[in-house]
CSV table of C-alpha atoms in Angstrom, one decimal:
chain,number,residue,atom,x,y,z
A,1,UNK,CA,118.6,121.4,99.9
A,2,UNK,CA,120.9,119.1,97.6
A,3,UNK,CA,123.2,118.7,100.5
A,4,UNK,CA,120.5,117.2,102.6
A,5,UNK,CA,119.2,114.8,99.9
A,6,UNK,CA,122.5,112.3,100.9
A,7,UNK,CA,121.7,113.4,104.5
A,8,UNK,CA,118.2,112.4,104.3
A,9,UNK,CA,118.9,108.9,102.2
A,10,UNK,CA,121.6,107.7,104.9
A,11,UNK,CA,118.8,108.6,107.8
A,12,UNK,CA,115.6,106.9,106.1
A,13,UNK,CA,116.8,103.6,105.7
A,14,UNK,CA,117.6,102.7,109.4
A,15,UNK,CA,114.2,104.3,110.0
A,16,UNK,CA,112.6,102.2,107.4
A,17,UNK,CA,113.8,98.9,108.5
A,18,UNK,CA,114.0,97.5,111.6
A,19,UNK,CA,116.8,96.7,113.4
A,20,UNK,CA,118.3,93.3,113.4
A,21,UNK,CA,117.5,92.4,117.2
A,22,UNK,CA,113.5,93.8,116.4
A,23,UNK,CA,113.8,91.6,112.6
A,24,UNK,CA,114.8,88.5,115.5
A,25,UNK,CA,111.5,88.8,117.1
A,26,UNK,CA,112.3,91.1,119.6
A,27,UNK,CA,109.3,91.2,121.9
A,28,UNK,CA,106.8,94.3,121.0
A,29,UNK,CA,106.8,95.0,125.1
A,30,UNK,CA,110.5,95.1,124.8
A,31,UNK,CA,110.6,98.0,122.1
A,32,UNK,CA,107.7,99.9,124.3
A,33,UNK,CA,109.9,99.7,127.6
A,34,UNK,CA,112.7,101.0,125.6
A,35,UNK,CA,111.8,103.8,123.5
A,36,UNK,CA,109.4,104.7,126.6
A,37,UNK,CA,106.2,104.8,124.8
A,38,UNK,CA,102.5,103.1,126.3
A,39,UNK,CA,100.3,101.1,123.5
A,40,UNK,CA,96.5,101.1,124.0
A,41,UNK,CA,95.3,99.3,121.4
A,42,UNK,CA,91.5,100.4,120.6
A,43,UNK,CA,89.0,97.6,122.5
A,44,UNK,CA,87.9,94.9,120.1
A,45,UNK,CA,90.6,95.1,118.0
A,46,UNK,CA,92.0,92.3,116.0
A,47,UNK,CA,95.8,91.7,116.3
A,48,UNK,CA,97.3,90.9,112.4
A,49,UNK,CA,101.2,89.5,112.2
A,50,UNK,CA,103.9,92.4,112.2
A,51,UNK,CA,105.3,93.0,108.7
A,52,UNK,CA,108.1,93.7,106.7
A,53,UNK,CA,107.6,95.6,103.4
A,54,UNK,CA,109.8,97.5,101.4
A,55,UNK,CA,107.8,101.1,102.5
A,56,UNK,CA,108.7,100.6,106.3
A,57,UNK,CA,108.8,97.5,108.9
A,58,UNK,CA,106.3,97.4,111.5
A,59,UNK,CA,106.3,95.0,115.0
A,60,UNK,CA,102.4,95.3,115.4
A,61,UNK,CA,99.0,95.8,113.6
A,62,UNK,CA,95.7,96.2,114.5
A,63,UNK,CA,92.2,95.5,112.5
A,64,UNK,CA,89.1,97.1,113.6
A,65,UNK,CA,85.8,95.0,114.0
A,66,UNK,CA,84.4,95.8,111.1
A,67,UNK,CA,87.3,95.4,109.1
A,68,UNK,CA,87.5,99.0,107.4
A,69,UNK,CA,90.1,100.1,109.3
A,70,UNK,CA,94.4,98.5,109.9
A,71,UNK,CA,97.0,100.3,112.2
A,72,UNK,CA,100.7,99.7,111.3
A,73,UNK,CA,102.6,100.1,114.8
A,74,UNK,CA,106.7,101.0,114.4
A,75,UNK,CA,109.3,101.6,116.8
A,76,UNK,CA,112.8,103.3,116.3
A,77,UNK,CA,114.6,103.6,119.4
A,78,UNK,CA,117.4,106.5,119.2
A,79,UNK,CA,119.8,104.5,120.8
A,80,UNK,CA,120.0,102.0,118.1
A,81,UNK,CA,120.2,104.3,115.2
A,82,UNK,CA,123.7,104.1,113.6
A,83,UNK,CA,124.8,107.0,110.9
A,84,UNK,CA,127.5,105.8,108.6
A,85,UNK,CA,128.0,109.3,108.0
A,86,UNK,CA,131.2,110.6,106.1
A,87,UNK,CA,131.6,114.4,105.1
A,88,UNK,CA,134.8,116.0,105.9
A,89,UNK,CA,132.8,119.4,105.7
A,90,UNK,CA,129.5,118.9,108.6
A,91,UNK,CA,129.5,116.7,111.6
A,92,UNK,CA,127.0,113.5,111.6
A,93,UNK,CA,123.2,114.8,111.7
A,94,UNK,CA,121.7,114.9,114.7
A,95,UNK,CA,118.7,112.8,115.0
A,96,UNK,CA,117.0,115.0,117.1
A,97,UNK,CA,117.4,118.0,114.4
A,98,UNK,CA,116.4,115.8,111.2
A,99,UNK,CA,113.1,114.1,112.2
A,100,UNK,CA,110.5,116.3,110.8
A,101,UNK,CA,113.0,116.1,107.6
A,102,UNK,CA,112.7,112.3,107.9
A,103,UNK,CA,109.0,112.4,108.2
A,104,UNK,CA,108.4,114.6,105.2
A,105,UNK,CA,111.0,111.6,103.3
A,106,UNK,CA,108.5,108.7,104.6
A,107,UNK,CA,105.7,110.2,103.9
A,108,UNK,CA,106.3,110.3,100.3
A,109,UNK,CA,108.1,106.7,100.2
A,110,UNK,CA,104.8,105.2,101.3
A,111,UNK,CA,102.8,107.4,98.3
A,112,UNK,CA,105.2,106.0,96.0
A,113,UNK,CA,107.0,109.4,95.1
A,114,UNK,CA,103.6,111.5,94.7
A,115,UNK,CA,102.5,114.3,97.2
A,116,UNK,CA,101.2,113.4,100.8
A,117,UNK,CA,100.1,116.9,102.3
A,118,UNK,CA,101.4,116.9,106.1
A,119,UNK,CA,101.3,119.0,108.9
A,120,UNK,CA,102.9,119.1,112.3
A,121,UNK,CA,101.3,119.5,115.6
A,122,UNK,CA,102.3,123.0,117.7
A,123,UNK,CA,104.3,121.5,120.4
A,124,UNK,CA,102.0,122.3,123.0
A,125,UNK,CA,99.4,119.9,121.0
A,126,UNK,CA,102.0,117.7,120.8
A,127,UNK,CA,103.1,117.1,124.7
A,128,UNK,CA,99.3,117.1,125.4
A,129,UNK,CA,97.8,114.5,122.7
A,130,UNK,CA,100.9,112.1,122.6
A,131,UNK,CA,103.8,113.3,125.6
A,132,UNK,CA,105.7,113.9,122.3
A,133,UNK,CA,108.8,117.0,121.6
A,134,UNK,CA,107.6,116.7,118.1
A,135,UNK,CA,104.7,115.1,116.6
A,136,UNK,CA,103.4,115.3,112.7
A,137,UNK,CA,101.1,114.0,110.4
A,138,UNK,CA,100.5,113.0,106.7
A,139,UNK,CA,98.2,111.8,104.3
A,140,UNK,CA,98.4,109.5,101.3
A,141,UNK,CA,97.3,107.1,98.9
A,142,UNK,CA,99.0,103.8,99.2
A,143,UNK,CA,101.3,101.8,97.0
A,144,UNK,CA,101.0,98.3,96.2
A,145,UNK,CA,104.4,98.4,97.9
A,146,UNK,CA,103.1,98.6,101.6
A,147,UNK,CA,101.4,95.4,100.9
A,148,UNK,CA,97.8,96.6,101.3
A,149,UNK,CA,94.3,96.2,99.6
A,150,UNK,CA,93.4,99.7,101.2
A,151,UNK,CA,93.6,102.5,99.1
A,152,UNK,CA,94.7,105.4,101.3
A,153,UNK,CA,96.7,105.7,104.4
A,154,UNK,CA,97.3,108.4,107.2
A,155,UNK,CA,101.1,108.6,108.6
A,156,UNK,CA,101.1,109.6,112.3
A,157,UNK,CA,104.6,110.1,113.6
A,158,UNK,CA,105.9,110.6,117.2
A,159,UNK,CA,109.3,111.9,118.7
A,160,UNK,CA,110.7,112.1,121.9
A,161,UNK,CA,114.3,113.6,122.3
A,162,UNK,CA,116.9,111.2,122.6
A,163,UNK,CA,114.9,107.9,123.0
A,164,UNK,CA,113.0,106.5,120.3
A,165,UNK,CA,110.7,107.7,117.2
A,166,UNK,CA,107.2,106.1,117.0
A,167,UNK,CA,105.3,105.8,113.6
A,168,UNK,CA,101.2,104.5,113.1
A,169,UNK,CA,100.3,104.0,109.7
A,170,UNK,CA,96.2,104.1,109.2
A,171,UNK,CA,94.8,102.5,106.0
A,172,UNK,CA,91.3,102.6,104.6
A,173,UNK,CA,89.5,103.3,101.9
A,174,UNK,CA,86.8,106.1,102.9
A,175,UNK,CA,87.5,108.6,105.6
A,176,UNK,CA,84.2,109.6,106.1
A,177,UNK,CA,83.5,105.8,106.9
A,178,UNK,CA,86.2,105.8,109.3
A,179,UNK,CA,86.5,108.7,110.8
A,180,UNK,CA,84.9,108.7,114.4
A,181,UNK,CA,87.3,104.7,115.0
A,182,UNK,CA,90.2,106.7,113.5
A,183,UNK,CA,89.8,109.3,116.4
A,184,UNK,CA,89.4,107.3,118.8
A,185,UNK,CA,92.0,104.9,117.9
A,186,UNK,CA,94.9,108.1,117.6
A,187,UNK,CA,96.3,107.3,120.6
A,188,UNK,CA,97.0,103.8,120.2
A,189,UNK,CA,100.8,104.5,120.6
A,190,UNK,CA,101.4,108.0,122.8
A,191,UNK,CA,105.1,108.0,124.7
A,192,UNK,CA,105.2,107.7,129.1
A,193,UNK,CA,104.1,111.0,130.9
A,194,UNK,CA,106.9,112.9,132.1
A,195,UNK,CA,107.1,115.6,134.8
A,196,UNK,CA,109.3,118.2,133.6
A,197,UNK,CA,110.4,118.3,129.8
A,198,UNK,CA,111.7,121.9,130.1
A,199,UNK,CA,114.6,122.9,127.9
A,200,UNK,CA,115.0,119.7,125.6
A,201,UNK,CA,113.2,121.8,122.7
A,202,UNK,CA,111.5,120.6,119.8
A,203,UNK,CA,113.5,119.1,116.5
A,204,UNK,CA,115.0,121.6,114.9
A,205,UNK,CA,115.9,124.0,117.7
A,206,UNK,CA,119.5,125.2,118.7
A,207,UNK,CA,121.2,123.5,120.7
């Protein structure tokens, strides 16, 4: 594990901020075309300005009607992901391979260093609730960090071989308040339905 730790630090930051065409107001449509992903953003929704923070950069969010709920909206296309990666003894990390390692890594920047308990979806669940090869979630309390007044936060993360990561950030302050608009409103961001993803394999897999 201590020869992932440089691994996972060189990885996290590109992932963390956005690039510099996105930080020059790239258009959100833009980033959906590219990393082939189809936002449907809950009805009545209030849009809120996109947001740089020192947690993670996000191009969109959301506010529910009454307020007690915010979605944070990110998109990392592959393509634009550059690994300054120098070790003589492995060959440069393969995004594909490394994002659930790179989830598990954001998910505990946002809780400031403590533990946010995650689980990932089977694949199966994954293809069906977001056209996703891998798909993961985590839960946290926040940090004044992420620039928030709510007090705790669900990561949602998306991935799609070779074409872009997608991350949703839910903040509240009382699940059981929010619960019935924060299942409706998971699949704000799912990737474009595909015909045939045979043999592409989830993160992690040989190949």
């Amino acid at each position: 594990m201590r020869r992932l730790i440089p691994i996972l630090l060189l990885l996290l930051a590109p992932w963390v901020v956005a690039d510099q065409e996105t930080q020059a107001g790239e258009s959100f449509e833009g980033l959906l075309a590219e990393g082939e992903l189809v936002f449907s953003p809950p009805q009545g929704y209030e849009d809120l300005p996109a947001g740089r923070t020192l947690m993670l950069d996000y191009e969109r969010a959301l506010r529910s009607p009454d307020g007690n709920l915010e979605i944070r909206l990110a998109i990392r296309p592959l393509s634009r992901l550059v690994i300054d990666y120098d070790d003589p003894h492995g060959a440069t990390p393969n995004p594909n391979h490394v994002f659930p390692l790179v989830f598990e890594s954001l998910a505990t920047r946002l809780s400031g260093g403590r533990h946010a308990p995650s689980n990932a979806y089977p694949p199966d669940r994954a293809r069906e609730k977001f056209n996703a090869d891998w798909a993961a979630a985590a839960v946290f309390d926040t940090v004044a960090e992420f620039d928030t007044p709510f007090k705790q936060g669900l990561l949602l993360a998306i991935h799609r071989n070779k074409v872009s990561d997608a991350y949703l950030v839910f903040l509240f302050d009382d699940y059981e308040v929010i619960k019935d608009s924060l299942k409706a409103a998971m699949g704000t961001l799912v990737f474009t339905a595909v015909a045939d993803q045979a043999g592409e394999g989830a993160p992690g897999d040989s190949g």
